[in-house]
Structure formats: C-alpha cells, structure tokens
Coordinates of C-alpha atoms in Angstrom, one line a residue:
M1 CA -4.4 53.1 47.8
G2 CA -5.6 50.0 46.1
N3 CA -4.2 46.5 46.5
P4 CA -0.5 46.6 45.1
N5 CA -0.8 42.9 44.1
R6 CA -3.6 43.8 41.8
L7 CA -2.5 44.5 38.2
I8 CA -5.2 45.3 35.6
W9 CA -4.7 45.2 31.8
S10 CA -3.1 48.7 31.8
D11 CA -0.2 50.0 29.7
D12 CA 2.1 48.1 31.9
S13 CA 0.2 44.9 31.4
M14 CA 0.5 45.3 27.5
I15 CA 4.1 45.8 27.8
I16 CA 4.4 42.6 29.8
F17 CA 2.1 40.9 27.3
R18 CA 4.3 42.1 24.3
Y19 CA 7.3 40.9 26.1
L20 CA 5.9 37.5 26.9
S21 CA 4.6 36.9 23.4
R22 CA 7.8 38.0 21.8
Q23 CA 9.7 35.4 23.9
I24 CA 7.2 32.7 22.9
F25 CA 7.3 33.4 19.2
Q26 CA 11.0 33.7 19.1
V27 CA 11.6 30.3 20.4
M28 CA 8.5 29.1 18.4
A29 CA 9.9 30.5 15.1
A30 CA 13.3 28.8 15.7
V31 CA 11.7 25.5 16.4
T32 CA 9.3 25.7 13.5
L33 CA 12.3 26.6 11.1
I34 CA 14.4 23.6 12.3
L35 CA 11.5 21.0 12.2
L36 CA 10.3 22.3 8.9
L37 CA 13.9 22.0 7.4
I38 CA 14.1 18.4 8.6
A39 CA 10.7 17.7 7.2
F40 CA 11.6 19.1 3.9
I41 CA 14.9 17.4 3.6
T42 CA 13.5 14.0 4.4
R43 CA 10.5 14.4 2.0
F44 CA 12.7 16.0 -0.7
L45 CA 15.1 13.0 -0.5
Q46 CA 12.1 10.6 -0.8
Y47 CA 10.8 12.3 -3.9
L48 CA 14.2 12.7 -5.4
S49 CA 14.8 8.9 -5.1
N50 CA 11.5 8.4 -7.0
V51 CA 12.9 10.8 -9.6
V52 CA 16.1 8.9 -10.0
E53 CA 14.2 5.6 -10.2
G54 CA 12.0 6.9 -12.9
R55 CA 8.7 7.0 -11.0
L56 CA 8.4 10.7 -10.8
S57 CA 9.0 13.7 -13.2
S58 CA 11.6 16.3 -11.9
D59 CA 9.3 19.1 -13.2
V60 CA 6.8 18.5 -10.4
L61 CA 9.4 18.0 -7.6
F62 CA 9.1 21.5 -6.0
L63 CA 5.5 21.7 -6.8
L64 CA 4.9 18.6 -4.6
M65 CA 6.8 20.0 -1.8
L66 CA 4.7 23.3 -1.9
Y67 CA 1.5 21.3 -1.9
R68 CA 2.7 19.2 1.2
L69 CA 3.7 22.4 3.2
P70 CA 0.4 22.9 4.9
D71 CA 0.4 19.2 6.0
F72 CA 3.8 19.7 7.5
M73 CA 2.7 22.9 9.4
L74 CA -0.1 21.0 11.0
V75 CA 2.3 18.7 12.8
I76 CA 5.0 21.3 13.4
L77 CA 3.0 24.3 14.7
P78 CA 1.3 22.8 17.9
F79 CA 4.6 21.3 18.9
A80 CA 6.6 24.4 18.1
L81 CA 4.1 26.5 20.3
F82 CA 4.3 24.0 23.1
L83 CA 8.1 24.1 23.2
G84 CA 8.0 27.9 22.7
I85 CA 6.1 28.4 26.0
L86 CA 8.0 25.7 27.8
L87 CA 11.5 27.1 26.9
A88 CA 10.6 30.8 27.0
Y89 CA 8.9 30.7 30.4
G90 CA 11.6 28.1 31.7
R91 CA 14.3 30.7 31.0
M92 CA 12.3 33.4 32.7
Y93 CA 11.8 31.1 35.8
A94 CA 15.5 30.1 35.9
E95 CA 16.6 33.8 35.6
N96 CA 14.0 34.8 38.3
E97 CA 12.2 37.1 35.8
M98 CA 8.9 35.3 36.8
S99 CA 9.5 35.7 40.4
V100 CA 9.7 39.5 39.8
L101 CA 6.5 39.5 37.7
H102 CA 4.7 37.5 40.5
A103 CA 6.0 39.8 43.1
C104 CA 4.5 42.7 41.3
G105 CA 1.1 41.2 41.1
Y106 CA 1.3 39.4 37.7
S107 CA -0.5 36.2 39.0
M108 CA -0.6 32.8 37.5
R109 CA -4.0 33.5 36.1
K110 CA -2.8 36.5 34.2
L111 CA 0.2 34.7 32.9
L112 CA -2.2 31.9 31.6
T113 CA -4.6 34.6 30.1
A114 CA -1.6 36.1 28.2
S115 CA -0.4 32.8 27.1
L116 CA -3.8 31.9 25.7
L117 CA -4.0 35.0 23.8
C118 CA -0.7 34.3 22.1
S119 CA -1.8 30.6 21.4
S120 CA -5.1 32.0 20.0
M121 CA -3.1 33.5 17.1
V122 CA -1.5 30.2 16.4
A123 CA -4.9 28.4 16.6
A124 CA -6.2 30.7 14.0
G125 CA -3.3 29.8 11.7
V126 CA -3.7 26.1 12.4
A127 CA -7.4 26.3 11.9
L128 CA -6.8 27.9 8.3
F129 CA -4.1 25.1 7.6
S130 CA -6.3 22.2 8.9
L131 CA -9.7 23.1 7.4
Q132 CA -8.7 24.7 4.1
L133 CA -5.1 24.6 3.0
A134 CA -4.0 21.1 4.0
P135 CA -7.1 19.4 2.1
W136 CA -6.3 21.6 -0.8
G137 CA -2.6 20.7 -0.9
L138 CA -3.5 16.9 -0.7
Q139 CA -6.0 17.3 -3.5
N140 CA -3.3 18.9 -5.8
T141 CA -0.8 16.2 -4.6
E142 CA -3.3 13.4 -5.6
R143 CA -3.9 15.0 -9.0
L144 CA -0.2 15.3 -9.7
G145 CA 0.3 11.6 -8.7
Q146 CA -2.4 10.7 -11.1
S147 CA -0.9 12.7 -13.9
Q148 CA 2.5 11.0 -13.1
D149 CA 0.9 7.7 -13.7
E150 CA 0.1 8.6 -17.2
L151 CA 3.8 9.5 -18.1
T152 CA 6.2 7.1 -20.0
E153 CA 9.9 6.9 -19.6
L154 CA 10.4 9.4 -22.3
D155 CA 8.8 12.0 -19.8
L156 CA 10.6 10.6 -16.7
I157 CA 13.9 9.8 -17.9
M158 CA 16.8 12.0 -16.8
P159 CA 20.0 12.4 -19.0
G160 CA 23.1 10.5 -18.0
Q161 CA 21.4 7.9 -15.7
F162 CA 20.3 4.4 -16.2
Q163 CA 16.7 4.0 -15.2
N164 CA 14.5 1.0 -14.9
F165 CA 10.9 0.7 -16.0
D166 CA 8.1 -1.9 -16.5
N167 CA 9.0 -3.7 -13.3
D168 CA 12.7 -3.6 -14.1
L169 CA 12.2 -5.4 -17.4
R170 CA 13.4 -2.4 -19.4
T171 CA 16.4 -0.1 -18.8
T172 CA 16.7 3.2 -20.5
Y173 CA 19.6 5.6 -20.9
A174 CA 20.0 8.8 -22.8
E175 CA 23.2 10.9 -23.1
S176 CA 21.3 14.1 -23.4
I177 CA 17.7 15.3 -23.8
V178 CA 16.4 18.0 -26.1
V179 CA 12.9 19.5 -25.8
G180 CA 11.4 20.5 -29.2
N181 CA 8.0 20.8 -30.8
E182 CA 7.5 17.1 -31.1
G183 CA 8.3 16.6 -27.4
R184 CA 11.4 15.2 -25.7
Q185 CA 14.1 13.9 -27.9
L186 CA 16.7 11.4 -26.5
N187 CA 20.2 11.7 -27.9
N188 CA 22.4 8.6 -28.1
P189 CA 19.7 6.4 -26.2
F190 CA 20.4 2.9 -24.9
V191 CA 17.5 0.6 -24.3
A192 CA 17.8 -3.0 -22.8
V193 CA 14.6 -5.1 -22.8
R194 CA 14.6 -8.5 -21.0
T195 CA 12.0 -11.1 -21.7
D196 CA 11.5 -13.9 -19.2
S197 CA 10.2 -17.1 -20.6
A198 CA 8.1 -19.9 -18.8
E199 CA 11.1 -22.2 -18.8
G200 CA 13.1 -19.7 -16.6
T201 CA 15.4 -18.5 -19.4
S202 CA 15.7 -14.8 -20.3
Q203 CA 16.0 -13.2 -23.8
L204 CA 17.8 -9.8 -23.9
R205 CA 17.4 -7.2 -26.7
I206 CA 19.7 -4.2 -26.5
M207 CA 19.0 -1.2 -28.8
V208 CA 21.5 1.5 -29.3
A209 CA 20.6 4.5 -31.6
E210 CA 21.5 8.1 -32.5
S211 CA 18.1 9.5 -31.3
A212 CA 14.7 8.6 -30.0
R213 CA 11.3 10.5 -29.7
P214 CA 7.7 9.8 -28.9
I215 CA 5.1 9.1 -31.6
V216 CA 1.4 8.3 -31.3
E217 CA -0.3 5.9 -33.7
P218 CA -3.3 7.9 -35.2
N219 CA -5.8 5.0 -35.4
S220 CA -5.2 3.2 -32.1
G221 CA -3.6 6.0 -30.1
R222 CA -1.0 3.6 -29.0
R223 CA 2.4 5.3 -28.0
F224 CA 5.7 4.3 -29.3
M225 CA 9.4 5.2 -28.7
L226 CA 10.8 5.8 -32.2
L227 CA 14.5 5.0 -32.4
E228 CA 16.4 6.2 -35.2
N229 CA 19.7 5.0 -36.9
G230 CA 20.8 2.2 -34.6
Y231 CA 21.5 -1.5 -34.0
F232 CA 19.8 -4.5 -32.3
Y233 CA 21.7 -6.9 -30.1
D234 CA 19.7 -10.1 -29.5
G235 CA 20.8 -12.9 -27.4
I236 CA 20.7 -14.6 -23.9
P237 CA 22.5 -13.0 -21.0
G238 CA 25.7 -14.8 -20.2
Q239 CA 26.4 -16.1 -23.7
A240 CA 28.4 -14.5 -26.5
D241 CA 26.4 -15.3 -29.5
Y242 CA 24.4 -12.1 -30.0
Q243 CA 22.7 -11.4 -33.3
I244 CA 23.4 -7.8 -34.5
T245 CA 20.8 -6.0 -36.7
Q246 CA 21.0 -2.5 -38.2
F247 CA 18.0 -0.3 -38.5
E248 CA 17.0 3.1 -39.7
T249 CA 13.8 3.5 -37.5
Q250 CA 12.3 1.1 -35.0
G251 CA 9.3 1.6 -32.7
L252 CA 9.2 0.3 -29.2
L253 CA 5.7 0.0 -27.9
L254 CA 5.2 1.8 -24.5
P255 CA 2.7 0.9 -21.8
E256 CA -0.8 1.9 -22.4
R257 CA -1.9 5.2 -20.5
A258 CA -3.8 4.4 -17.4
E259 CA -7.4 5.8 -17.3
L260 CA -7.5 7.0 -13.8
E261 CA -10.6 8.4 -12.3
P262 CA -10.0 11.0 -9.4
V263 CA -10.6 9.1 -6.2
L264 CA -10.2 11.5 -3.3
R265 CA -9.4 10.0 0.1
E266 CA -11.0 11.4 3.2
K267 CA -7.8 13.4 4.0
A268 CA -8.0 15.4 0.7
L269 CA -11.8 15.9 0.8
P270 CA -13.0 19.5 1.5
T271 CA -14.2 20.1 5.1
L272 CA -17.7 20.8 3.9
A273 CA -18.0 17.5 2.2
L274 CA -16.8 15.8 5.4
W275 CA -19.4 17.7 7.5
Q276 CA -22.2 16.5 5.2
S277 CA -21.0 12.9 5.1
T278 CA -22.3 10.2 7.6
D279 CA -19.5 7.6 6.9
A280 CA -17.3 6.8 9.8
P281 CA -14.1 7.4 8.0
A282 CA -15.3 11.0 6.9
R283 CA -16.5 11.6 10.6
A284 CA -13.1 10.6 11.9
E285 CA -11.2 12.9 9.5
L286 CA -13.5 15.7 10.3
Q287 CA -12.8 15.2 14.1
W288 CA -9.1 15.1 13.3
R289 CA -9.1 18.4 11.7
I290 CA -10.9 19.9 14.7
S291 CA -8.7 18.1 17.1
V292 CA -5.5 19.6 15.5
I293 CA -7.1 23.1 16.5
L294 CA -8.1 21.9 20.0
L295 CA -4.5 20.8 20.5
I296 CA -3.4 24.5 20.8
P297 CA -5.3 25.7 23.9
I298 CA -4.9 22.4 25.7
L299 CA -1.2 22.2 25.2
T300 CA -1.0 25.8 26.4
L301 CA -2.8 24.8 29.6
I302 CA -0.3 22.1 30.1
A303 CA 2.9 24.1 29.2
V304 CA 2.4 27.1 31.5
P305 CA 2.6 25.2 34.7
L306 CA 4.9 22.6 33.4
S307 CA 7.4 25.5 32.5
K308 CA 7.9 26.4 36.2
V309 CA 11.4 25.4 37.2
E310 CA 13.6 26.3 40.2
P311 CA 16.4 28.6 39.6
R312 CA 19.0 25.9 39.9
Q313 CA 17.3 23.4 37.8
G314 CA 17.8 25.0 34.4
R315 CA 15.4 25.9 31.6
F316 CA 15.7 22.5 29.9
S317 CA 14.8 20.4 32.9
K318 CA 11.2 19.9 31.9
L319 CA 12.0 19.2 28.2
V320 CA 12.0 15.5 28.3
P321 CA 8.8 15.0 30.3
A322 CA 7.0 17.6 28.2
T323 CA 8.1 16.0 24.9
A324 CA 6.8 12.6 26.4
I325 CA 3.4 14.2 27.2
Y326 CA 3.1 15.7 23.7
A327 CA 4.1 12.5 21.9
F328 CA 1.6 10.5 24.1
Y329 CA -1.1 13.0 23.3
Y330 CA -0.5 12.9 19.6
I331 CA -0.3 9.0 19.6
M332 CA -3.6 8.6 21.5
L333 CA -5.2 11.0 19.0
Q334 CA -4.0 8.8 16.0
L335 CA -5.2 5.6 17.9
A336 CA -8.5 7.2 18.6
L337 CA -8.8 8.2 14.8
A338 CA -8.1 4.5 13.7
W339 CA -10.7 3.3 16.1
V340 CA -13.4 5.6 14.8
E341 CA -12.3 4.7 11.1
D342 CA -12.5 1.0 11.9
G343 CA -15.8 1.3 13.8
I344 CA -14.3 0.1 17.1
I345 CA -15.8 3.2 18.9
S346 CA -18.6 5.4 18.1
P347 CA -17.9 8.8 16.2
V348 CA -20.1 10.3 19.1
I349 CA -17.2 9.4 21.4
G350 CA -14.7 9.9 18.6
L351 CA -11.5 11.8 19.6
W352 CA -13.1 13.9 22.3
W353 CA -12.2 11.6 25.1
V354 CA -8.5 12.1 24.4
H355 CA -8.9 15.9 24.8
L356 CA -10.8 15.5 27.9
L357 CA -8.2 13.2 29.3
F358 CA -5.3 15.8 28.7
L359 CA -7.5 18.7 29.8
T360 CA -7.9 16.9 33.2
L361 CA -4.1 16.5 33.3
A362 CA -3.7 20.2 32.7
L363 CA -6.1 21.1 35.4
L364 CA -4.3 18.8 37.8
L365 CA -1.0 20.5 37.0
Y366 CA -2.6 23.7 38.2
R367 CA -3.5 22.4 41.7
Q368 CA 0.1 22.9 43.2
P369 CA 0.9 26.2 41.7
W370 CA -2.4 27.6 42.9
R371 CA -1.9 26.4 46.3
K372 CA 1.5 28.1 46.4
T373 CA 0.1 31.3 45.0
G374 CA -2.6 31.3 47.7
R375 CA -0.2 30.7 50.5
I376 CA 2.0 33.7 49.1
K377 CA -1.2 36.0 48.9
R378 CA -2.2 35.0 52.5
A379 CA 1.3 35.7 53.8
S380 CA 1.3 39.2 52.0
T381 CA -2.0 40.0 53.7
L382 CA -0.8 39.0 57.1
M383 CA 2.5 41.0 56.6
G384 CA 0.5 44.0 55.5
S385 CA -1.8 43.9 58.4
V386 CA 1.2 43.7 60.8

C-alpha cells in the first residue's frame, strides 16, 4: 500500500478542487456585486448632479457608466478574490472541513495549488480589463467629455428645471422640450441674464417667450438661441423700475464652440503605445497595468495562510487585518506610481519593490503553517511505525 497521506490529482482531487473553487467564486461573486453596486450608485449620483447642473447631457449618462465599468472591475476584482479566499476558507476552518481535508492528505501545498489555479482564471480576466478594456473605456469617456464641451444649454437643459450656465451668469428654464427636424425646441422658456459692471452693480435681463430654438448664422457660424413671441424685462435686481419690451423674435448669442484636440492621458493610452514610450509617466502607467495583474497571485499567497482560523475564532476573525493588508498594499502601489511619475524613483525600480515586499510577507506567513504541517507528518510517521 502507498502512503495514505499522499493524494495525487485524481478524480477525488478534481472533486475537491471544484468544491473549493465553487466556495471561492460564490463569495467572490457576492462581494463583487455589492462593491460594483456601490461604485455604480456613487458614480451615477455624481454624473446625475452634473446633468442637473447643465454640465452633462442626460443622453450619455448610461454610456459613461458603461465605459467606466472596466475601470471599476480593476479595483473590485482583486479585493473580491482576496475576500473570497479568506471567507470561504475561514468558514471551512471554522467548521473543521479543512481539518478533514488535511487528515486525508490534502496538504497546504495542494490547497495553495488549487487556490492559484482559481486565481489564474481571475488574473486572465483582470489582464483583459487592465491591458485592453479599461484604456478603451477611458478613451471613449474622454471623447464623450470633449463632445460635451461643445454642447450649449439647448442641448443640456432638462424640462421643468432651472439650470445655470456661463459661470452662473445665465439661468435657463423650459416648461417642456420637443425634438424636431430643426433640433430641440423649448416651450415656454425663461432666460435670465445677469451682467456685472466694473462698479459692482448688476444689470438683469429676463426673457420670457412662447418658444426657443437653436439657429446658426450662415456666414460666421455663430450659434444663437432664437426666442419667439415674448417679453424683455430689463432692470437692476432689488429695484422695481423694470423696463418691459415685447418682441416677436430675439436672438441670444451662445458661447463659441470650443475647438478641442483629442489629448489622451497616460491612463487612456493603448498598452502598446505605453510599451513604446520612454516617458516616465507612460512607464509608470504600464507598470501599474501589470501590477494590477500581479496583485492576484500575491494576494492569493497571502490569503491562503491568513484564512486559517481556530474552530472557536469564527470565519470573520481575520477580516480586519486582511483588509488592512490589502489597503496598505494598494496605497503603497499608488504611492510608488506617483513617485515614478514625478521622477523621484527610477522606472527600473518602479512598482516592483512593492510586490517584492508583499511577496516576502506572504512567504513569512507560510513559515508557521509549514512547521505545523511538518510536525503532524512526523507524528503520523512515528505512529505508523509503532
């Protein structure tokens, strides 16, 4: 008979691997869903406030959220995997499932191998997000931002809301909006324009009309808001002597369209362009994209020994120190990234020293479990010889 403590990758091993991976991915999926929901709600509220303030069109709101999804996943997936291993194995330790596996010969080494196989699947997805999808999303986000800079209040205004434009010098309101062949038409618009003089006084012009629509002057290309069938109210705020003027049509000059050239930041540049660049910020961004992938195996090496709890400790006993380790790891990477971008440290050193530091921590965490495993194996050998 062979050694009963030896367990090769047989059908039984595959059953154990599928069980372990299912436990990890179930917890990981729940954590990912919760964190993704929080990130989406936070960013959605931020974009929604920009829509209400007239700085962003509501038509691109959900498109912006879609483009930012890969960037969210880069932050969420490593932490979700870390917690998935920690909580899944912590439960198995607390309920003595791990004790049974170890007694059957499923050593810490094989547990680590199974965990790394699970994390390799996550690492493949993170690599796709980091090297391809996240830069693509940021490129499209930047293009949308540039297109929003070319819009006027006629494109940004929402019906039934007072919105400020032109550094709060103009307030626009429309009862309803109809989209036709000539663009958006405002029904029953209200426009208040404030002019500040050098003496510190303000002149206020209020325009009320039946409708307003955009027009473009053929020769100059300047854009106007053409108000139809309305009234002017000119005066000084706080005084009652307003002058009232009736008009059939009145054009209100809108700000000139900004001619913006596409300027891609390092975070939005394709990975190939970063690889070919010798600039320090580009090198730093390339190392960051690779570092997000390296997070996965190193966090797995840390999570496996850190998940070991005593039966009476509970599965959540290591949650706080593990979260602190992850937060410190992530902050150190961000700090090293800033140092490389600013030229404080060489790109040769880059972010790699942070990974080496936490890889050393992972190896130190294995010292005690390996000693215990060795003592158990020696005890089993002695008992067998007796």
